[in-house]
Amino acid sequence: MGAVVSCIQSIFRTIGSVLMAIINGVGNILHAIISGIVAFFDIIVSFLTCGYCGSRRRGGGVRSSRRTHATTTSRI
């Protein structure tokens, strides 16, 4: 009799695991879709506020073509 109860418990655990895997998969798919939509709107807003055009105000924008070199002096 104990083997039958153990088998039924195992079946219910398996069904529960399958349902949780399906729910987890659906959640991951929704998360990916929402992240993609947010990134798309971020690009649009950044473009409309001149994040990609013109000069950037965040400090990571157009790089200067002139480089500065540090000078070193030797003690001889």
XYZ file of C-alpha atoms in Angstrom:
76
model
C 0.000 0.000 0.000
C 2.894 2.348 0.739
C 4.276 1.905 -2.770
C 0.977 3.063 -4.309
C 0.936 6.222 -2.163
C 4.571 6.914 -3.024
C 3.823 6.501 -6.728
C 0.852 8.903 -6.538
C 2.958 11.462 -4.641
C 5.657 11.177 -7.283
C 3.104 11.744 -10.061
C 1.747 14.865 -8.349
C 5.280 16.207 -7.776
C 6.069 15.660 -11.454
C 2.885 17.419 -12.563
C 3.680 20.318 -10.229
C 7.213 20.578 -11.581
C 5.959 20.607 -15.164
C 3.418 23.336 -14.387
C 6.053 25.449 -12.642
C 8.423 25.031 -15.598
C 5.698 26.183 -17.995
C 4.869 29.202 -15.821
C 8.567 30.047 -15.509
C 9.020 29.814 -19.288
C 6.035 32.072 -19.960
C 7.359 34.565 -17.410
C 10.791 34.612 -19.060
C 9.232 35.150 -22.494
C 7.121 38.043 -21.195
C 10.183 39.533 -19.485
C 12.153 39.410 -22.748
C 9.310 41.022 -24.708
C 8.837 43.809 -22.165
C 12.592 44.452 -22.002
C 12.674 44.722 -25.795
C 9.800 47.218 -25.812
C 11.464 49.300 -23.100
C 14.758 49.321 -24.997
C 12.951 50.356 -28.189
C 11.256 53.291 -26.468
C 14.557 54.226 -24.818
C 16.152 54.476 -28.267
C 13.283 56.595 -29.595
C 13.336 58.973 -26.611
C 17.116 59.228 -26.764
C 16.954 60.046 -30.479
C 14.230 62.669 -30.001
C 16.205 64.349 -27.229
C 19.376 64.405 -29.349
C 21.008 61.512 -27.604
C 22.209 60.078 -30.912
C 22.324 63.232 -32.992
C 24.399 66.301 -32.327
C 26.450 66.575 -29.183
C 25.729 64.411 -26.208
C 25.331 66.022 -22.844
C 26.185 62.940 -20.776
C 29.911 63.264 -21.323
C 30.313 60.171 -23.451
C 29.599 61.824 -26.753
C 31.825 63.188 -29.491
C 35.477 62.503 -28.852
C 38.115 65.072 -29.507
C 40.589 64.292 -32.250
C 43.384 66.077 -30.373
C 45.122 63.971 -27.757
C 47.144 65.239 -24.848
C 50.392 63.549 -23.928
C 51.893 63.574 -20.499
C 55.478 64.789 -20.370
C 58.001 63.116 -18.142
C 61.339 64.413 -17.004
C 64.251 62.223 -16.072
C 66.587 62.847 -13.164
C 70.107 62.193 -14.287
